[in-house]
Amino acid sequence: MTAVAMQQPAMGPRPVVSIAPARPRAIHKSPPGKESLSKPTSNNGPVSNIRSRRERPCDACRRRKSRCVIHEGAALCVLCEFHKQECTFVQSPLPRKRKVVDGEKKDSPNNTKKRSVDSDPPPLALSTTPTITATAPSPPPPQPQLSHLASLHLPQLGETLGLQQRQHSRYIGLSSPFDSLLIGLSQFDTRNESTFDLGTLRRVNDHECFIMLPDENTQDFAGESEALSQVEQLVHPHGPALLDLYFQVVHPSYPIIQKHLFVQRYRNGDRSFSPALLAGMYILSLNWWSFNPKLASYAKPDAARLEAIAMKALTLSMERPKLSTVQAGLLLLQRPEADSWSLTTQLVAIGQELGLHLDCSSWSVPLWERGLRKRIAWALYMQDKWSSLIHGRPSHIFNANWAVKPIAEEDFVEDGDGYEKQQEETESEQEQNHRGRILFAQMIGLTQIMAEVMDTFYTQTAIHDFANAGRKSTELILARAKPVQIKLRQWHEKLPAEVKMNAPEKGKLTSTGYLHLAYFATEITLHRRIVQSLDATNPDSYGLFMCRNAAKTRLISAMDFVNRLKPEHLQAFWYFASKVNFTLIGTFGSLLWATAPAKEEAEFYKLRLCEYRWTLSVSSKRADFLDYAVSMLDASRAMLNNLAEKPSLAEQISNAGVPPAAPPRQYTSFPNMGPPQNLSGADRYSPEDVDMGDDNDDLRRMSSGESFEGFNDGSQYGSRPPTAGNSPRSM
C-alpha cells in the first residue's frame, strides 16, 4: 500500500451548481440561544415591518407552520407544487399564543435550569473552533414530515447517484434481464437518464448502468421523518455539540462522511438526513460525552433508545438503499458493544447493490461523490475482512469482484458540493485530518495483507491441504507464509512517520493505536497457524525451537505494546475489531502455554498472561471495551485448568536415559561425528522462514524490552523495568 501523498492535487474547474438565493427576511433580534438552524436570516435589503408576498409564507405553509420556499421564477412554492394545490397569500398571520409565567415560576430552579439548557451551546474542550455549535441548537421540527418535504429539492444532491432525496439506485449487472446492448439503444438525456415504465435508467459510463426507483413505493417511507424527529428529541438540545464531538474524535481517522456537505446541510436547517445515520453519529459521540465539561453536567441521552430507533430505521432504509444506509450501518458497527456478523453481511450486499465494489473513477457523478464512494467502499471492505477474522467465518468480498482503486489524496476532497467554501481549519485541525487520512489509508493496506493471511491459512481449502500434508504440514505452512511475511515487513518499513507510535501530545487524543494493534493481530494470526501445526513428538527439535521462539517474540512484543499505551491512546477512537484484537493477544499466549513442551516454559507464559491481565484491567478504567478482553482471558484461563502438568526439563532429560558408553577406541573420532538426526532440518527452518520481525537476529532469546518488535525504534515507548517474567533466564 502506497502512503497517501499529502499534496493537494491540481484539479480542473468544475461547473458550479446554481442554488436559488434565499428570500430576504425582516431582521429581528432573537433571544440568546434561540437562533434557529433551520431558518437562517439575511440582512440583505431594507428592513420593513410590512412583508411582501415574496417575503411572507403562503396560506398553506402558514397553516402547516412549515418553511415556505419559492424558487426564482416559480409561481408556486415547493410544498404547494408538491401537493398540486393553489398557492395563495390571502390570510393574515395567526396570533401567537404565549405562555404567561408568573414571577415565582420565572425564578424557580427548574426554570433556571431550562434556560441554561437553551442558552448558548457548550463549547468543546477538544477544539477551540467547533464545527456545528457555531450556531445555537434549534428545537426539533414540530411536523417532521413536512420539514422533510420542504428540503426535497436540494441541487447539491440532485446530481448524485447514491444520495438523492426521493429515489434510490440499484446496480444493473451484466447477467441481469437488462442486457447492456439493449440499454444502449435507449435515449438518454443530458443527465444520462432514460425514463421507462419500470423506472429511470441512469448510465454512469459506457458500460455500467443503474436503475433509479422512487422511495415513495417502499415500505414505511413516511415513517422515516418521524424516526428522525424521535432521534433529535432524544438528544435535544445537545445535537450540535455531539456532532462536534463526532467530527473531532471519530471522523478524522474514520472519514466515511462528507463533512462539509453534512455540516452545511445541518446549519441551513435541512432535516432530511437518514435517521439511522444521524443516530449512529450521536451514539458514537456519547462515548466522549464527559470530554465536554458543560455536557458532562447534564444527564447523558438514552443510548439504548437511540440504538433501538437507529436499528429499526436502518432495517427500513435497506428497502431503499443509499450511501447513507451503508454509512449508518458502518457507524453502528463501530460501537464497542456491537458484534453483528449478520449486519456486516447485509451491508456487503447493499454495497454491491449500490455498486460500491466497482471502479467509479470515470463515472458521470460529482467528483466529491466519487471520493466518498471510494472511502465508504474501502471502509466496507475492512469491515468485512476484520469481521471474518474476529468471527472465524468466510469473507464475502473476493478480489476477483473487487475493482475499487487504491485510496488517494483527491478522494478526500470537500469542494464542489454546491455550498460555499468551508471555514478555514486551524493548524491543529489540519494536522489531525492529515494524520487521520494517512491512518485510514494505511489501515486499508494492512487489511489487504491480513486478508491474504486469512485466504492462505484459514480457508477450507487451506485447512484440507495442511491436513493432507501430515507431519510435513509445518513445512508447507512456512513455505506459504514467506510471501505474506515479506509484504507485512515491507508495509511496516514504509509506515509514514505521522502514524508511528511516538509519544502523543499531552491531553490530545490519537487513534494510531488501533493501526498498530491490528498489525500485531495480523502477525499473531499468522504465527498462531504455525504453532497449531507443530508436533512436540517430532524429532526435529530445532524446527520446533525456531518456530516457538519466533512466536514468543511476537507475543512479548504485542504485550509490551499494550503495556505502553497512554491515556491519549486509550481514550481515543478505536476501530471496531480492536476489542477482539486485544483478546487475540491473550488467546495466543494461552495457546503457547498449552503447547509448551516443558513446565518452565509453561510457567513463563502463565506469568506473562497474569501481567497482561493486570495491564488490561488497569487500562479498562479509561477504555471500558477492554473488559471484554479481560473476561475472555479469564475464560481461557479456566480452560487451562484442565491442562495436564508439564514435565520439567530435568525430568525430560532423566526420562530420556543415559546413552551406553562407547568403546574407548571411538573417543578419538568423536570430534568428527556428525550431529544427531538430520541436520538438514536447519535448512527447512531457516530464520528467514519464521522471522516476521524487522531484525535478522530477533530469534535470539530476549527480555521484554529488547524483544519489542513492530516499531523501528523501541525507545519510542521507553524501557520497561525488568521483572521475573521478562528475564532472559526465566524460561
CSV table of C-alpha atoms in Angstrom, one decimal, residues 451-681:
chain,number,residue,atom,x,y,z
A,451,ALA,CA,-7.0,-10.8,4.1
A,452,GLU,CA,-4.2,-12.6,2.3
A,453,VAL,CA,-3.2,-14.3,5.6
A,454,MET,CA,-6.8,-15.5,6.0
A,455,ASP,CA,-7.1,-16.7,2.4
A,456,THR,CA,-3.7,-18.5,2.7
A,457,PHE,CA,-4.2,-20.3,6.0
A,458,TYR,CA,-7.8,-20.3,7.2
A,459,THR,CA,-10.0,-21.2,4.2
A,460,GLN,CA,-11.4,-24.7,4.0
A,461,THR,CA,-9.1,-25.5,1.0
A,462,ALA,CA,-6.1,-24.4,3.0
A,463,ILE,CA,-7.2,-26.4,6.1
A,464,HIS,CA,-7.6,-29.5,3.9
A,465,ASP,CA,-4.2,-29.1,2.3
A,466,PHE,CA,-2.5,-28.8,5.7
A,467,ALA,CA,-4.3,-31.9,7.0
A,468,ASN,CA,-3.2,-33.9,4.0
A,469,ALA,CA,0.4,-32.8,4.5
A,470,GLY,CA,0.5,-34.7,7.8
A,471,ARG,CA,3.9,-34.3,9.6
A,472,LYS,CA,5.1,-32.0,6.8
A,473,SER,CA,2.3,-29.5,7.4
A,474,THR,CA,4.6,-27.1,9.2
A,475,GLU,CA,7.0,-27.1,6.3
A,476,LEU,CA,4.0,-26.4,3.9
A,477,ILE,CA,2.7,-23.6,6.2
A,478,LEU,CA,6.2,-21.9,6.4
A,479,ALA,CA,6.6,-22.1,2.6
A,480,ARG,CA,3.3,-20.4,2.1
A,481,ALA,CA,3.9,-17.8,4.9
A,482,LYS,CA,7.1,-16.4,3.3
A,483,PRO,CA,5.4,-14.2,0.6
A,484,VAL,CA,2.9,-12.8,3.2
A,485,GLN,CA,5.7,-12.3,5.6
A,486,ILE,CA,7.6,-10.1,3.1
A,487,LYS,CA,4.6,-8.0,2.4
A,488,LEU,CA,3.9,-7.5,6.1
A,489,ARG,CA,7.5,-6.5,6.7
A,490,GLN,CA,7.6,-4.1,3.8
A,491,TRP,CA,4.3,-2.5,4.9
A,492,HIS,CA,5.9,-1.8,8.3
A,493,GLU,CA,9.1,-0.5,6.9
A,494,LYS,CA,7.3,2.1,4.8
A,495,LEU,CA,5.0,3.2,7.6
A,496,PRO,CA,4.8,7.1,7.4
A,497,ALA,CA,6.2,8.9,10.4
A,498,GLU,CA,2.8,10.6,11.1
A,499,VAL,CA,1.2,7.3,12.2
A,500,LYS,CA,4.1,5.7,14.1
A,501,MET,CA,3.6,5.2,17.9
A,502,ASN,CA,5.5,8.2,19.0
A,503,ALA,CA,4.8,9.8,22.4
A,504,PRO,CA,1.4,11.6,22.0
A,505,GLU,CA,1.0,15.3,22.7
A,506,LYS,CA,-0.3,15.5,26.3
A,507,GLY,CA,-4.0,15.8,26.5
A,508,LYS,CA,-4.5,15.3,22.8
A,509,LEU,CA,-6.3,12.1,21.6
A,510,THR,CA,-4.7,10.0,18.9
A,511,SER,CA,-6.1,6.9,17.2
A,512,THR,CA,-2.9,5.5,15.9
A,513,GLY,CA,-3.1,2.7,18.5
A,514,TYR,CA,-5.7,0.7,16.6
A,515,LEU,CA,-3.5,0.6,13.5
A,516,HIS,CA,-0.5,-0.9,15.4
A,517,LEU,CA,-2.8,-3.2,17.3
A,518,ALA,CA,-4.1,-4.5,14.0
A,519,TYR,CA,-0.5,-5.1,12.9
A,520,PHE,CA,0.1,-7.3,15.9
A,521,ALA,CA,-3.2,-9.1,15.4
A,522,THR,CA,-2.1,-9.9,11.8
A,523,GLU,CA,1.3,-11.2,13.0
A,524,ILE,CA,-0.4,-13.3,15.7
A,525,THR,CA,-2.9,-14.7,13.3
A,526,LEU,CA,0.0,-15.9,11.1
A,527,HIS,CA,2.1,-17.3,13.9
A,528,ARG,CA,-0.9,-18.9,15.5
A,529,ARG,CA,-1.4,-21.2,12.5
A,530,ILE,CA,2.3,-22.2,12.6
A,531,VAL,CA,2.1,-23.0,16.3
A,532,GLN,CA,-1.0,-25.1,15.8
A,533,SER,CA,0.8,-27.2,13.3
A,534,LEU,CA,3.8,-28.0,15.5
A,535,ASP,CA,4.2,-31.6,16.7
A,536,ALA,CA,6.0,-31.9,20.0
A,537,THR,CA,6.8,-35.6,19.3
A,538,ASN,CA,8.6,-34.7,16.0
A,539,PRO,CA,12.3,-35.5,16.4
A,540,ASP,CA,13.1,-32.2,14.6
A,541,SER,CA,13.6,-30.2,17.8
A,542,TYR,CA,15.5,-27.5,16.0
A,543,GLY,CA,12.5,-26.5,13.9
A,544,LEU,CA,10.2,-26.7,17.0
A,545,PHE,CA,12.5,-24.3,18.9
A,546,MET,CA,12.8,-21.8,16.0
A,547,CYS,CA,9.0,-21.6,15.5
A,548,ARG,CA,8.1,-21.4,19.1
A,549,ASN,CA,10.8,-18.8,19.8
A,550,ALA,CA,9.6,-16.6,17.0
A,551,ALA,CA,6.1,-16.9,18.4
A,552,LYS,CA,7.3,-16.0,21.8
A,553,THR,CA,9.0,-12.9,20.5
A,554,ARG,CA,5.7,-11.8,18.8
A,555,LEU,CA,3.7,-12.3,22.0
A,556,ILE,CA,6.1,-10.3,24.1
A,557,SER,CA,6.2,-7.5,21.6
A,558,ALA,CA,2.4,-7.3,21.5
A,559,MET,CA,2.1,-7.4,25.3
A,560,ASP,CA,4.7,-4.6,25.6
A,561,PHE,CA,2.8,-2.5,23.1
A,562,VAL,CA,-0.3,-2.7,25.2
A,563,ASN,CA,1.6,-2.0,28.4
A,564,ARG,CA,2.9,1.3,26.9
A,565,LEU,CA,-0.4,2.7,25.7
A,566,LYS,CA,-1.0,6.2,27.2
A,567,PRO,CA,-4.4,7.7,28.2
A,568,GLU,CA,-4.3,9.7,24.9
A,569,HIS,CA,-4.3,6.4,23.1
A,570,LEU,CA,-6.8,4.6,25.3
A,571,GLN,CA,-9.5,7.3,25.3
A,572,ALA,CA,-9.3,7.9,21.5
A,573,PHE,CA,-11.4,6.3,18.8
A,574,TRP,CA,-10.6,2.6,18.4
A,575,TYR,CA,-11.6,0.6,15.3
A,576,PHE,CA,-14.4,-2.0,16.0
A,577,ALA,CA,-12.0,-5.0,15.7
A,578,SER,CA,-9.7,-3.7,18.4
A,579,LYS,CA,-11.8,-5.2,21.2
A,580,VAL,CA,-11.1,-8.7,19.8
A,581,ASN,CA,-7.6,-7.9,18.7
A,582,PHE,CA,-6.6,-7.2,22.3
A,583,THR,CA,-8.2,-10.5,23.2
A,584,LEU,CA,-6.2,-12.4,20.5
A,585,ILE,CA,-3.0,-11.5,22.3
A,586,GLY,CA,-4.2,-13.3,25.4
A,587,THR,CA,-5.5,-16.2,23.3
A,588,PHE,CA,-2.1,-16.5,21.6
A,589,GLY,CA,-0.4,-16.6,25.0
A,590,SER,CA,-2.8,-19.2,26.2
A,591,LEU,CA,-2.0,-21.3,23.1
A,592,LEU,CA,1.7,-21.1,23.7
A,593,TRP,CA,1.1,-22.1,27.4
A,594,ALA,CA,-1.0,-25.1,26.4
A,595,THR,CA,1.5,-26.3,23.8
A,596,ALA,CA,4.7,-25.6,25.9
A,597,PRO,CA,6.8,-28.8,25.9
A,598,ALA,CA,8.2,-28.1,29.4
A,599,LYS,CA,7.0,-26.9,32.8
A,600,GLU,CA,9.5,-24.0,32.9
A,601,GLU,CA,8.2,-22.6,29.6
A,602,ALA,CA,4.6,-23.0,30.7
A,603,GLU,CA,5.3,-21.1,33.9
A,604,PHE,CA,6.8,-18.3,31.8
A,605,TYR,CA,3.6,-17.9,29.8
A,606,LYS,CA,1.5,-18.2,32.8
A,607,LEU,CA,3.3,-15.3,34.4
A,608,ARG,CA,3.2,-13.1,31.3
A,609,LEU,CA,-0.6,-13.7,31.0
A,610,CYS,CA,-1.1,-12.6,34.6
A,611,GLU,CA,0.8,-9.4,33.8
A,612,TYR,CA,-1.2,-8.9,30.7
A,613,ARG,CA,-4.5,-9.3,32.5
A,614,TRP,CA,-3.4,-6.7,35.1
A,615,THR,CA,-2.5,-4.3,32.3
A,616,LEU,CA,-5.9,-4.8,30.7
A,617,SER,CA,-7.7,-4.3,34.0
A,618,VAL,CA,-5.9,-1.0,34.7
A,619,SER,CA,-6.4,0.2,31.1
A,620,SER,CA,-10.1,-0.6,31.1
A,621,LYS,CA,-10.7,2.3,33.5
A,622,ARG,CA,-10.1,4.5,30.5
A,623,ALA,CA,-11.3,2.2,27.8
A,624,ASP,CA,-14.1,0.1,29.1
A,625,PHE,CA,-14.3,-2.1,26.0
A,626,LEU,CA,-11.2,-3.8,27.3
A,627,ASP,CA,-13.4,-5.5,29.9
A,628,TYR,CA,-14.3,-8.0,27.1
A,629,ALA,CA,-10.6,-8.9,26.7
A,630,VAL,CA,-10.3,-9.5,30.4
A,631,SER,CA,-13.3,-11.7,30.5
A,632,MET,CA,-12.1,-13.7,27.6
A,633,LEU,CA,-8.7,-14.1,29.2
A,634,ASP,CA,-10.4,-15.4,32.3
A,635,ALA,CA,-12.3,-17.9,30.2
A,636,SER,CA,-9.1,-19.2,28.6
A,637,ARG,CA,-7.5,-19.5,32.0
A,638,ALA,CA,-10.4,-21.6,33.2
A,639,MET,CA,-9.9,-23.9,30.2
A,640,LEU,CA,-6.2,-24.2,31.0
A,641,ASN,CA,-7.1,-25.6,34.5
A,642,ASN,CA,-7.8,-28.9,32.7
A,643,LEU,CA,-4.3,-29.0,31.3
A,644,ALA,CA,-2.1,-31.8,32.5
A,645,GLU,CA,1.0,-30.7,34.3
A,646,LYS,CA,4.1,-30.4,32.1
A,647,PRO,CA,7.2,-32.3,32.9
A,648,SER,CA,10.2,-30.2,33.8
A,649,LEU,CA,13.3,-30.1,31.7
A,650,ALA,CA,15.2,-32.1,34.3
A,651,GLU,CA,12.6,-34.8,34.2
A,652,GLN,CA,12.6,-35.0,30.4
A,653,ILE,CA,16.4,-35.4,30.4
A,654,SER,CA,16.2,-38.0,33.1
A,655,ASN,CA,13.5,-40.0,31.3
A,656,ALA,CA,15.5,-39.9,28.1
A,657,GLY,CA,18.1,-42.0,29.8
A,658,VAL,CA,21.9,-42.1,29.5
A,659,PRO,CA,23.3,-43.5,26.3
A,660,PRO,CA,25.6,-46.5,26.7
A,661,ALA,CA,29.3,-45.9,27.0
A,662,ALA,CA,31.1,-46.0,23.7
A,663,PRO,CA,34.3,-48.2,23.2
A,664,PRO,CA,37.5,-46.4,24.1
A,665,ARG,CA,38.7,-46.5,20.6
A,666,GLN,CA,35.8,-44.5,19.3
A,667,TYR,CA,36.6,-41.4,21.5
A,668,THR,CA,39.3,-40.4,19.2
A,669,SER,CA,36.8,-40.0,16.4
A,670,PHE,CA,34.3,-38.0,18.5
A,671,PRO,CA,35.2,-34.6,17.0
A,672,ASN,CA,34.4,-35.9,13.5
A,673,MET,CA,31.0,-37.3,14.4
A,674,GLY,CA,28.0,-35.7,12.7
A,675,PRO,CA,25.1,-34.2,14.6
A,676,PRO,CA,22.3,-36.4,15.7
A,677,GLN,CA,19.2,-36.9,13.5
A,678,ASN,CA,19.3,-34.9,10.3
A,679,LEU,CA,21.0,-31.5,10.2
A,680,SER,CA,19.1,-30.6,7.1
A,681,GLY,CA,16.2,-29.5,9.3
